[in-house]
GROMACS .gro file of C-alpha atoms in nm:
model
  374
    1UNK     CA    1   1.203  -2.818   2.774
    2UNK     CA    2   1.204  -2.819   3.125
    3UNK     CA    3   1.552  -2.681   3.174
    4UNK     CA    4   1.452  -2.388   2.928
    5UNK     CA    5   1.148  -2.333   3.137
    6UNK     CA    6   1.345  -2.294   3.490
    7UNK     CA    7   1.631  -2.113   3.253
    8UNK     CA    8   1.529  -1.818   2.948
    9UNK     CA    9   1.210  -1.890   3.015
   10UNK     CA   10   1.144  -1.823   3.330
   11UNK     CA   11   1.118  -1.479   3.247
   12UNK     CA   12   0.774  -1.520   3.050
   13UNK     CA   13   0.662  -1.662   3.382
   14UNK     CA   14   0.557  -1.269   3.485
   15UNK     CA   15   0.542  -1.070   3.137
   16UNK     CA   16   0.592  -0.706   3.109
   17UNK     CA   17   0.308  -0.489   3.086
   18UNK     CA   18   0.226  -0.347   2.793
   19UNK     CA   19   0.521  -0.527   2.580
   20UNK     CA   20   0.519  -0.777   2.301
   21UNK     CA   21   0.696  -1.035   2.539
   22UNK     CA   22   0.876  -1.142   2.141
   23UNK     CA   23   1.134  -1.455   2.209
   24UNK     CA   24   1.349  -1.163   1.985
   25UNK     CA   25   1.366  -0.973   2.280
   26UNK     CA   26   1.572  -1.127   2.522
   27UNK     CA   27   1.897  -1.310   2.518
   28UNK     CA   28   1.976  -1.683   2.575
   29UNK     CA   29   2.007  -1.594   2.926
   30UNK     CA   30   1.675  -1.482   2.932
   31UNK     CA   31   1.801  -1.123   3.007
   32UNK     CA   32   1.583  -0.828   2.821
   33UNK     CA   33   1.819  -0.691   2.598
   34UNK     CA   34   1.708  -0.328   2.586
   35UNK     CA   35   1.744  -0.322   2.946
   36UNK     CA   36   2.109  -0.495   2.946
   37UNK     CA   37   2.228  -0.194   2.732
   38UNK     CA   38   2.266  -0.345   2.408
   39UNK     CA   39   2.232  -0.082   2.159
   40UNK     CA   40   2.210  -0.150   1.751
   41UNK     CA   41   2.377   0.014   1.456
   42UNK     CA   42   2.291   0.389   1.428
   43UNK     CA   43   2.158   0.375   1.040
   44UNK     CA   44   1.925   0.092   1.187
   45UNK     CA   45   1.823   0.301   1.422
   46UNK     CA   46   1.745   0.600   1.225
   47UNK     CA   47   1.562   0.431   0.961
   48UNK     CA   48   1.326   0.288   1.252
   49UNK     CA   49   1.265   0.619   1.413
   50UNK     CA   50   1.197   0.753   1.076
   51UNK     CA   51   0.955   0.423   1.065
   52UNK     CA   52   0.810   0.580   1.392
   53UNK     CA   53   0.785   0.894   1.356
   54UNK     CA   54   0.586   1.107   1.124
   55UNK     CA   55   0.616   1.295   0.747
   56UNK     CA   56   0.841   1.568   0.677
   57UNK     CA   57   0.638   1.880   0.711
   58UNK     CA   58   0.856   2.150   0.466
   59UNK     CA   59   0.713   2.472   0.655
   60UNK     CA   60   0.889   2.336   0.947
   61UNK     CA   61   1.223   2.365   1.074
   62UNK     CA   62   1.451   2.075   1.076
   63UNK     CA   63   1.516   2.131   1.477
   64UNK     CA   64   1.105   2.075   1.499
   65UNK     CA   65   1.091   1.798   1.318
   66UNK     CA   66   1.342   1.599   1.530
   67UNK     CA   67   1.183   1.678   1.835
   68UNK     CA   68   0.877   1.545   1.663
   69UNK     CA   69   1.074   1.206   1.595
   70UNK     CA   70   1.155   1.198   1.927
   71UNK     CA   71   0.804   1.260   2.056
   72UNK     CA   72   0.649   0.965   1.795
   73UNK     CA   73   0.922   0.763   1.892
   74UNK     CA   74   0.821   0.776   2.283
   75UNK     CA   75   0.515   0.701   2.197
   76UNK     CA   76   0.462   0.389   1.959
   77UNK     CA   77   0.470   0.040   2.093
   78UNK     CA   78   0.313   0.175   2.394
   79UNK     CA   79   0.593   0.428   2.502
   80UNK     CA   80   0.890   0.351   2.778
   81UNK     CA   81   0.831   0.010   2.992
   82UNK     CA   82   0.909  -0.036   3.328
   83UNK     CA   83   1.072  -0.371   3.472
   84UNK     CA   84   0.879  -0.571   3.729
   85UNK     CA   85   1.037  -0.543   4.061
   86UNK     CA   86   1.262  -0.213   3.965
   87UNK     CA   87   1.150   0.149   3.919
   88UNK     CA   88   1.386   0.185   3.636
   89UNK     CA   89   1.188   0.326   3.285
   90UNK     CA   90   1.325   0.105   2.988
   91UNK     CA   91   1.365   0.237   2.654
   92UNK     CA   92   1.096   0.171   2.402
   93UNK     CA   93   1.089  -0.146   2.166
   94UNK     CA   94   1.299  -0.164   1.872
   95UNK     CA   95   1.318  -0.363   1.599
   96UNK     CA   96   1.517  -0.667   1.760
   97UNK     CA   97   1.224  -0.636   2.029
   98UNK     CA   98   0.982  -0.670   1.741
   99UNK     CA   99   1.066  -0.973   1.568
  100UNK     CA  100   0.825  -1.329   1.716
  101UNK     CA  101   1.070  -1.542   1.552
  102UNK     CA  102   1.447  -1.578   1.633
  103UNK     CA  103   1.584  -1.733   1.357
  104UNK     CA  104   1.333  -1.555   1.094
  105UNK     CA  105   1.517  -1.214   1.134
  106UNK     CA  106   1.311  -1.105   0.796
  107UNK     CA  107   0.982  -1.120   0.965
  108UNK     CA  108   0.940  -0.782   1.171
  109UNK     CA  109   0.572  -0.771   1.364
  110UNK     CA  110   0.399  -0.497   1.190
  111UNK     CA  111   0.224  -0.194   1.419
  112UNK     CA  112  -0.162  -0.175   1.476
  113UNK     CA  113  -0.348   0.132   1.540
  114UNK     CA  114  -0.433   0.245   1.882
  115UNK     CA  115  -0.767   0.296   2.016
  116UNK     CA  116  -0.721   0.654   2.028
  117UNK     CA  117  -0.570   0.651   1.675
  118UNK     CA  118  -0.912   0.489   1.577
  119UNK     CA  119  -1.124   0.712   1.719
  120UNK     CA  120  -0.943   1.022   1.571
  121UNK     CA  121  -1.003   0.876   1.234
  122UNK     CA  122  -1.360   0.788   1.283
  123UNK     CA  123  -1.447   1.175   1.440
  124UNK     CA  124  -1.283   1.326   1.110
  125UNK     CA  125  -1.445   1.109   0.834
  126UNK     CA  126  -1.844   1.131   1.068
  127UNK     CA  127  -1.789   1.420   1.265
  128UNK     CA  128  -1.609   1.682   1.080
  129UNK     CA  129  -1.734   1.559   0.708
  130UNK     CA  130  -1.391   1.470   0.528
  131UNK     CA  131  -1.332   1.250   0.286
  132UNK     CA  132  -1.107   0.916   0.295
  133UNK     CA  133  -0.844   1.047   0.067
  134UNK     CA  134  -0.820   1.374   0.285
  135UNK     CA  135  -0.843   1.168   0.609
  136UNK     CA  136  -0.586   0.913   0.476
  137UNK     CA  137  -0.340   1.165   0.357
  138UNK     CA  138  -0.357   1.352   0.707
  139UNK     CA  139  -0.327   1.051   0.923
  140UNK     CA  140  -0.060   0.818   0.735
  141UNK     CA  141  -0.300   0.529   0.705
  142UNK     CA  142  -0.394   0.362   0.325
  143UNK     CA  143  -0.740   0.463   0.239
  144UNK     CA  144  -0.845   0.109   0.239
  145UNK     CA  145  -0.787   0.079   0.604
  146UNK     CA  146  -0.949   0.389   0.690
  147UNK     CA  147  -1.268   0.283   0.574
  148UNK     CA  148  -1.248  -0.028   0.753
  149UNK     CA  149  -1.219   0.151   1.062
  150UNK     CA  150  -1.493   0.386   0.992
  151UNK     CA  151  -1.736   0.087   0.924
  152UNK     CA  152  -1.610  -0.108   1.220
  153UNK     CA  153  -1.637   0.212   1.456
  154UNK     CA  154  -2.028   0.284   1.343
  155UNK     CA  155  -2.095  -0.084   1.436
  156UNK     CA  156  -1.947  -0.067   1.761
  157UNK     CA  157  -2.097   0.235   1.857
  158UNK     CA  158  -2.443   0.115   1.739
  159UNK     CA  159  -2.390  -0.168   1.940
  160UNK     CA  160  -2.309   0.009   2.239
  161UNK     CA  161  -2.638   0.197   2.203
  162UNK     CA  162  -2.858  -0.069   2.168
  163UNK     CA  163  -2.694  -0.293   2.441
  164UNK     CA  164  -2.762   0.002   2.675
  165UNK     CA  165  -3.121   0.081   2.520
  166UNK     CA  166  -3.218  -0.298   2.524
  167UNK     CA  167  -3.133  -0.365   2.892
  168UNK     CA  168  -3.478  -0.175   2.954
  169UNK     CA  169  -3.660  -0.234   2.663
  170UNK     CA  170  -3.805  -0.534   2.428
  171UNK     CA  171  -3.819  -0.296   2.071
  172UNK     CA  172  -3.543  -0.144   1.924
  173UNK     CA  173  -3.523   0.210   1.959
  174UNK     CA  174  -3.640   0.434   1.649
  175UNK     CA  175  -3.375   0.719   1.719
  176UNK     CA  176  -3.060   0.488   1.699
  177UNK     CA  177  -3.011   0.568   1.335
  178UNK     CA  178  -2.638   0.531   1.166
  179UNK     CA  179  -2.540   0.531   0.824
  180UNK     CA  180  -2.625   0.232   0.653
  181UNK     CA  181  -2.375  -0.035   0.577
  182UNK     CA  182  -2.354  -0.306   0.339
  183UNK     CA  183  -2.225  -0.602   0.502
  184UNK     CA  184  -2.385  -0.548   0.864
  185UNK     CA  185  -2.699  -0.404   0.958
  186UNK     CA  186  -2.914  -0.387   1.255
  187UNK     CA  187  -3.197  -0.541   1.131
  188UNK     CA  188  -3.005  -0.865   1.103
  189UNK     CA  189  -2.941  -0.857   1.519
  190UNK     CA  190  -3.199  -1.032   1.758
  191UNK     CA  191  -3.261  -0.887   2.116
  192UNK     CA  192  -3.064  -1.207   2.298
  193UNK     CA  193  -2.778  -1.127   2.112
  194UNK     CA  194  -2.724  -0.789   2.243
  195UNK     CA  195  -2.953  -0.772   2.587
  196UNK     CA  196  -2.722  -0.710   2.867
  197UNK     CA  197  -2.403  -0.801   2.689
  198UNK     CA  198  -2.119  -0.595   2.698
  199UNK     CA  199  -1.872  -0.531   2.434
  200UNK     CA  200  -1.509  -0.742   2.535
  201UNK     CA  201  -1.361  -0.445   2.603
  202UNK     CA  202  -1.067  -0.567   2.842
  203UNK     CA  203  -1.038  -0.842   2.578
  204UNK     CA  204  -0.943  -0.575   2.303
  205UNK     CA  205  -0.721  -0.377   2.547
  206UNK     CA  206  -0.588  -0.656   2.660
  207UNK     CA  207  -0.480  -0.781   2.331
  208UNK     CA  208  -0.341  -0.449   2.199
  209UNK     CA  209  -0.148  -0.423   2.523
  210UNK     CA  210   0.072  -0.758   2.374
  211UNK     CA  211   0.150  -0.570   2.016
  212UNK     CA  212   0.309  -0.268   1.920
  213UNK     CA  213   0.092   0.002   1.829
  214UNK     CA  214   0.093   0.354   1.637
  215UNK     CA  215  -0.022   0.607   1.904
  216UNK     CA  216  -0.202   0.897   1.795
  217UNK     CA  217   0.031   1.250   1.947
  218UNK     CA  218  -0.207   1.557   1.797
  219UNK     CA  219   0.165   1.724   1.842
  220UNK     CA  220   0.336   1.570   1.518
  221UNK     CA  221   0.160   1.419   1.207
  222UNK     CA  222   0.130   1.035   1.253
  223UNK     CA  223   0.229   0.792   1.017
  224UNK     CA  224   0.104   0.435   1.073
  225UNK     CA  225   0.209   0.271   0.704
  226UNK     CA  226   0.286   0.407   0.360
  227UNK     CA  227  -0.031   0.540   0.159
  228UNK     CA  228   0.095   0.576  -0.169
  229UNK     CA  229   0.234   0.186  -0.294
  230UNK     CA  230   0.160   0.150  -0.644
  231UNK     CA  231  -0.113  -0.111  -0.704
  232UNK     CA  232  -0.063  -0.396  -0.997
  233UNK     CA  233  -0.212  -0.307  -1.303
  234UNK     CA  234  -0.323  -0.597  -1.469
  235UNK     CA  235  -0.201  -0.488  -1.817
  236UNK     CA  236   0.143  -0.500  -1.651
  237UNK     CA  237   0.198  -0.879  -1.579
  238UNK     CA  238   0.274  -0.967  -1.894
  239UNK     CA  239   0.670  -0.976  -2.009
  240UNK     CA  240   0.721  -0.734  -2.287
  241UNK     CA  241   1.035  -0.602  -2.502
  242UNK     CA  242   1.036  -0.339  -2.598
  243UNK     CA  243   1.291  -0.177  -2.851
  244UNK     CA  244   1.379   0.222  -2.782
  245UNK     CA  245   1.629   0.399  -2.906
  246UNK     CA  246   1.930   0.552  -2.674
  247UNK     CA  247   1.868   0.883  -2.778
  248UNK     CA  248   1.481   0.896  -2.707
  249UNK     CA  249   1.410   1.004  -2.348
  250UNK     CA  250   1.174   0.663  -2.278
  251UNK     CA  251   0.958   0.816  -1.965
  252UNK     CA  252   0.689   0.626  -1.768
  253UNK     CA  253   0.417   0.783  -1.947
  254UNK     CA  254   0.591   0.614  -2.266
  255UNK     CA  255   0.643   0.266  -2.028
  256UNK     CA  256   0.280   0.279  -1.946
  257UNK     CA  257   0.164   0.294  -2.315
  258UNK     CA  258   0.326  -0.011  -2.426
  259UNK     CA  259   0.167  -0.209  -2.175
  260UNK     CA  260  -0.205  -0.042  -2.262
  261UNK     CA  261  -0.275   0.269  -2.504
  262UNK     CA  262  -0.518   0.389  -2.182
  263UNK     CA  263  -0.302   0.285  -1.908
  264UNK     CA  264  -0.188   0.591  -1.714
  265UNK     CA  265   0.169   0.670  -1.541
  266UNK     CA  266   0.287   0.557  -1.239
  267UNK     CA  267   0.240   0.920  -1.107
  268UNK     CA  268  -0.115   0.934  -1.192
  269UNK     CA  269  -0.227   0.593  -1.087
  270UNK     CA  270  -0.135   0.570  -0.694
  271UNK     CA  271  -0.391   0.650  -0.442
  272UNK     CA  272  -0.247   0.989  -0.412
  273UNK     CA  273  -0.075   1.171  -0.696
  274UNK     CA  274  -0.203   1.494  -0.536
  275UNK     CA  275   0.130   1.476  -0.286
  276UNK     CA  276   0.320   1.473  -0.602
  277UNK     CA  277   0.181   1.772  -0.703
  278UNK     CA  278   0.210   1.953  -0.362
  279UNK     CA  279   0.584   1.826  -0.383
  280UNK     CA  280   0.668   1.956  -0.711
  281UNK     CA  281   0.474   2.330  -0.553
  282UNK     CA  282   0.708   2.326  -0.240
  283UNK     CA  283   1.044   2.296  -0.481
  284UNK     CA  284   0.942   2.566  -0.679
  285UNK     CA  285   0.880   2.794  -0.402
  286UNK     CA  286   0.510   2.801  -0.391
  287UNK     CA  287   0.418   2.990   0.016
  288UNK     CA  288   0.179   2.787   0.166
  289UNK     CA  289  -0.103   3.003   0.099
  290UNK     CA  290  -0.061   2.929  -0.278
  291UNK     CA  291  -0.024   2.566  -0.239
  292UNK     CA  292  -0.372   2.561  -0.015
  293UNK     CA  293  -0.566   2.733  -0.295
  294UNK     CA  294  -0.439   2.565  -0.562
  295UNK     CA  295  -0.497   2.194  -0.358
  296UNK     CA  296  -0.915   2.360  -0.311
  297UNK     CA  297  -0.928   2.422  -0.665
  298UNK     CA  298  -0.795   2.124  -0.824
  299UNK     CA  299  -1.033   1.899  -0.533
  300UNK     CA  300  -1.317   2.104  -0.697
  301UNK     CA  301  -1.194   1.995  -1.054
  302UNK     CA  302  -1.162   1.626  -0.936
  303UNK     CA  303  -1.499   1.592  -0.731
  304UNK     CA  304  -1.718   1.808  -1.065
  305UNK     CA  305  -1.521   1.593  -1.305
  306UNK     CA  306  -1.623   1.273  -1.100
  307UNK     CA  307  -1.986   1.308  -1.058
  308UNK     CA  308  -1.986   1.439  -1.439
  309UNK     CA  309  -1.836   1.051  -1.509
  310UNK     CA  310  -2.066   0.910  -1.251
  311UNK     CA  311  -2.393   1.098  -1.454
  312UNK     CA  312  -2.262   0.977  -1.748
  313UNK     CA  313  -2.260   0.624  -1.663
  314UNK     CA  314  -2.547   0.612  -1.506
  315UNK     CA  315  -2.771   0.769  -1.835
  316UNK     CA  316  -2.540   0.497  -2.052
  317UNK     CA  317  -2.673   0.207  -1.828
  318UNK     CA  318  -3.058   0.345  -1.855
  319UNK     CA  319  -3.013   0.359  -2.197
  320UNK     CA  320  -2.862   0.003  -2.293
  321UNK     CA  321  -2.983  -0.226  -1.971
  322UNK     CA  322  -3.338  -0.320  -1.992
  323UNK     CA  323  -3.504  -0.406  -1.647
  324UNK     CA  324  -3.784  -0.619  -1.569
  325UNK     CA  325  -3.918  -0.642  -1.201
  326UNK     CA  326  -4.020  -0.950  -1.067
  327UNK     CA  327  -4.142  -1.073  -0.720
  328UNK     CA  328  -3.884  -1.074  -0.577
  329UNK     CA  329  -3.568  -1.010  -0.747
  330UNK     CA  330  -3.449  -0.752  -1.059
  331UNK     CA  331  -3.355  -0.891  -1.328
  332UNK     CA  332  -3.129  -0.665  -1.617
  333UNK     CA  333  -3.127  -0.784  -1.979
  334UNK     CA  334  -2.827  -0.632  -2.208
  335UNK     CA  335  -2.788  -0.696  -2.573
  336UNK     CA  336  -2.451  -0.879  -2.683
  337UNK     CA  337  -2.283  -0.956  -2.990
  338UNK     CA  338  -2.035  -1.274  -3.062
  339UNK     CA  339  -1.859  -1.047  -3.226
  340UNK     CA  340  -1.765  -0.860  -2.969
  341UNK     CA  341  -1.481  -1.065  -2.875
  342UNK     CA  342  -1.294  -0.966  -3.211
  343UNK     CA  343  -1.138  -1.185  -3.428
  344UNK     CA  344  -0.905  -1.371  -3.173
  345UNK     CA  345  -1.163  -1.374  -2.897
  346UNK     CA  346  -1.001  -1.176  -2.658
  347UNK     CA  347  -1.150  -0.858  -2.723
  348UNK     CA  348  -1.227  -0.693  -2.385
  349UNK     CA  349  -1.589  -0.606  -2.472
  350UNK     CA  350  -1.679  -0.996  -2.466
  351UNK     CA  351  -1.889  -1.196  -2.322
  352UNK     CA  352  -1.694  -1.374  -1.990
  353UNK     CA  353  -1.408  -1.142  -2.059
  354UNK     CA  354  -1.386  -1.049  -1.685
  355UNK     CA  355  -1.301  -1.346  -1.553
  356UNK     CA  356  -0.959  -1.357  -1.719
  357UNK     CA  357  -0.806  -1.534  -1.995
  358UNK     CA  358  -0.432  -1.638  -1.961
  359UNK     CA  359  -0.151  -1.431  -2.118
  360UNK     CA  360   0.057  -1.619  -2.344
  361UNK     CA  361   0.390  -1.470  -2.277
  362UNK     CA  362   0.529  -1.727  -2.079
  363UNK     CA  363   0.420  -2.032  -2.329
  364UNK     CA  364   0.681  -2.185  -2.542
  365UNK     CA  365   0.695  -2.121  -2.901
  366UNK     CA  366   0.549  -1.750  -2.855
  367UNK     CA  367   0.716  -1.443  -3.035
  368UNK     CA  368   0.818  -1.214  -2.743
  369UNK     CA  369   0.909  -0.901  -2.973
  370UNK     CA  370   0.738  -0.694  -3.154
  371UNK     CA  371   0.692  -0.823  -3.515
  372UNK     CA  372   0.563  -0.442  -3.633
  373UNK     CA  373   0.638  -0.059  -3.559
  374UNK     CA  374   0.360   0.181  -3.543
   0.00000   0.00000   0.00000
């Protein structure tokens, strides 16, 4: 250990600034490997500056979109390093910089927004009134995480307030109002645990400073991760075979059906089947202005067709849930039916049908094809 230590090692002894520091990134000799030269394969590096860099914009030229490549490329995992002692620039961290593990070559340390990038996303979704889907689609980042940002932005920014408000005061301030969230509020917090404490700021930076990050560049559309994975359906874990005949053209509208008569396409159940849409308008030659006002008029569609389903719900639940107020809780009664369950008891409409019942696919003895047609 020791001979490592005065060896390889001895260059963790004084880290670089704003690196990862990864054992991945230097060479048994303890030499950084970007800044000995060593260059990888060209198709490895052109799938990680597409990685880096943002979406294909169509109305662009391709000459533009390089140079916006380039751009991202400069500036995720913090941008071009400089070596301690030398006033050299070294190039920015690739993927052989990115990896914590040597001899685990499959696991790649993933990128984490910036502060900046953060912020952006917070001022569109609060300040400028978009939604999630919108902001998630502009920004490159799954709509899951934006709203985790959004929530965890309003609390620090409350908290920021009333740290500054409380250093003078022994009430909480009435005009520090934010939108209310469900899992943290500010009527849980007691005075001692805000008064005169600031937020761990150089804590945060310096942590971020140690991993590679997605910078936000207002001159190139980011992408920080890809927004459109198709989630698991449950009706799709099951093994199925299915008999088709060669002539038939067998599409994934007719693959979704055999799983579930209401399951939808793969095109029509990721988080945004609106870029397929747009896609299909750029090959056909759609100019930009047409694309815009069709994308308006098919959000209207969405968002009037939404609340209609919302309403709709809403007047069904009034109408079959019977509520009785007590003290201090609600309490809903709704009438049920054994028979609900249907004949085999698996009838989605039963009573503890939510909390799963095992498919039987996998079991020996079961028929795996179909025994009918129709």
């Amino acid at each position: 250990m020791f001979r490592w230590l005065e060896g390889p090692g001895a260059a963790f002894r004084n880290p670089l600034p704003n690196s990862t520091n990864y054992l991945g990134a230097y060479g048994a000799n303890g030499e950084l490997l970007r800044a000995a030269g060593r260059s990888q394969a060209p198709e490895i590096r052109k799938n990680e500056d597409a990685d880096a860099g943002g979406v294909v914009d169509p109305d662009k030229e391709p000459s533009a979109q390089t140079s916006e490549v380039q751009s991202a490329d400069q500036s995720v995992a913090g941008g071009a390093e400089k070596k301690p002692g030398s006033t050299s620039e070294l190039p920015p961290a690739r993927g052989e910089d990115l990896r914590p593990f040597p001899l685990n070559r499959q696991f790649v340390s993933q990128k984490v927004l910036s502060e900046e990038f953060r912020e952006e996303i917070w001022r569109r979704v609060t300040k400028d009134g978009k939604n999630v889907k919108v902001v998630s689609a502009e920004m490159g980042v799954e709509m899951n995480r934006v709203g985790a940002v959004v929530r965890l932005k309003t609390i620090e920014k409350e908290w920021t307030k009333m740290s500054y408000a409380l250093q003078t005061s022994d009430t909480f301030p009435p005009h520090l109002t934010t939108p209310p969230l469900p899992s943290l509020s500010t009527s849980k917090l007691t005075h001692n645990s805000i008064k005169g404490k600031p937020l761990a700021t150089p804590y945060a930076r310096a942590t971020l400073a140690m991993l590679p990050q997605t910078i936000y560049n207002p001159k190139f559309k980011p992408r920080h991760e890809p927004i459109n994975d198709l989630p698991t359906h449950a009706a799709t874990v099951q093994q199925i075979f299915h008999p088709t005949s060669e002539s038939r053209a067998f599409t994934r509208a007719d693959a979704a059906k055999v799983f579930d008569r209401t399951l939808l396409p793969a095109d029509e159940r990721i988080p945004h089947p609106e870029l397929v849409v747009l896609e299909k308008e750029v090959i056909s030659g759609l100019t930009k202005a047409e694309r815009n006002e069709r994308m308006i008029e098919r959000a209207r569609v969405e968002a009037e067709a939404k609340e209609k389903k919302e309403r709709r719900r809403k007047e069904r639940e009034e109408r079959e849930i019977r509520v009785v107020e007590g003290r201090r809780w609600e309490f809903r009664f709704r009438d049920v039916s054994v028979e609900d369950a249907g004949k085999d008891g698996r009838g989605e409409r039963g009573v503890g049908w939510r909390y799963g019942i095992p498919h039987e696919d996998r079991k020996k003895g079961q028929v795996r094809i179909p025994t009918r047609v129709g």
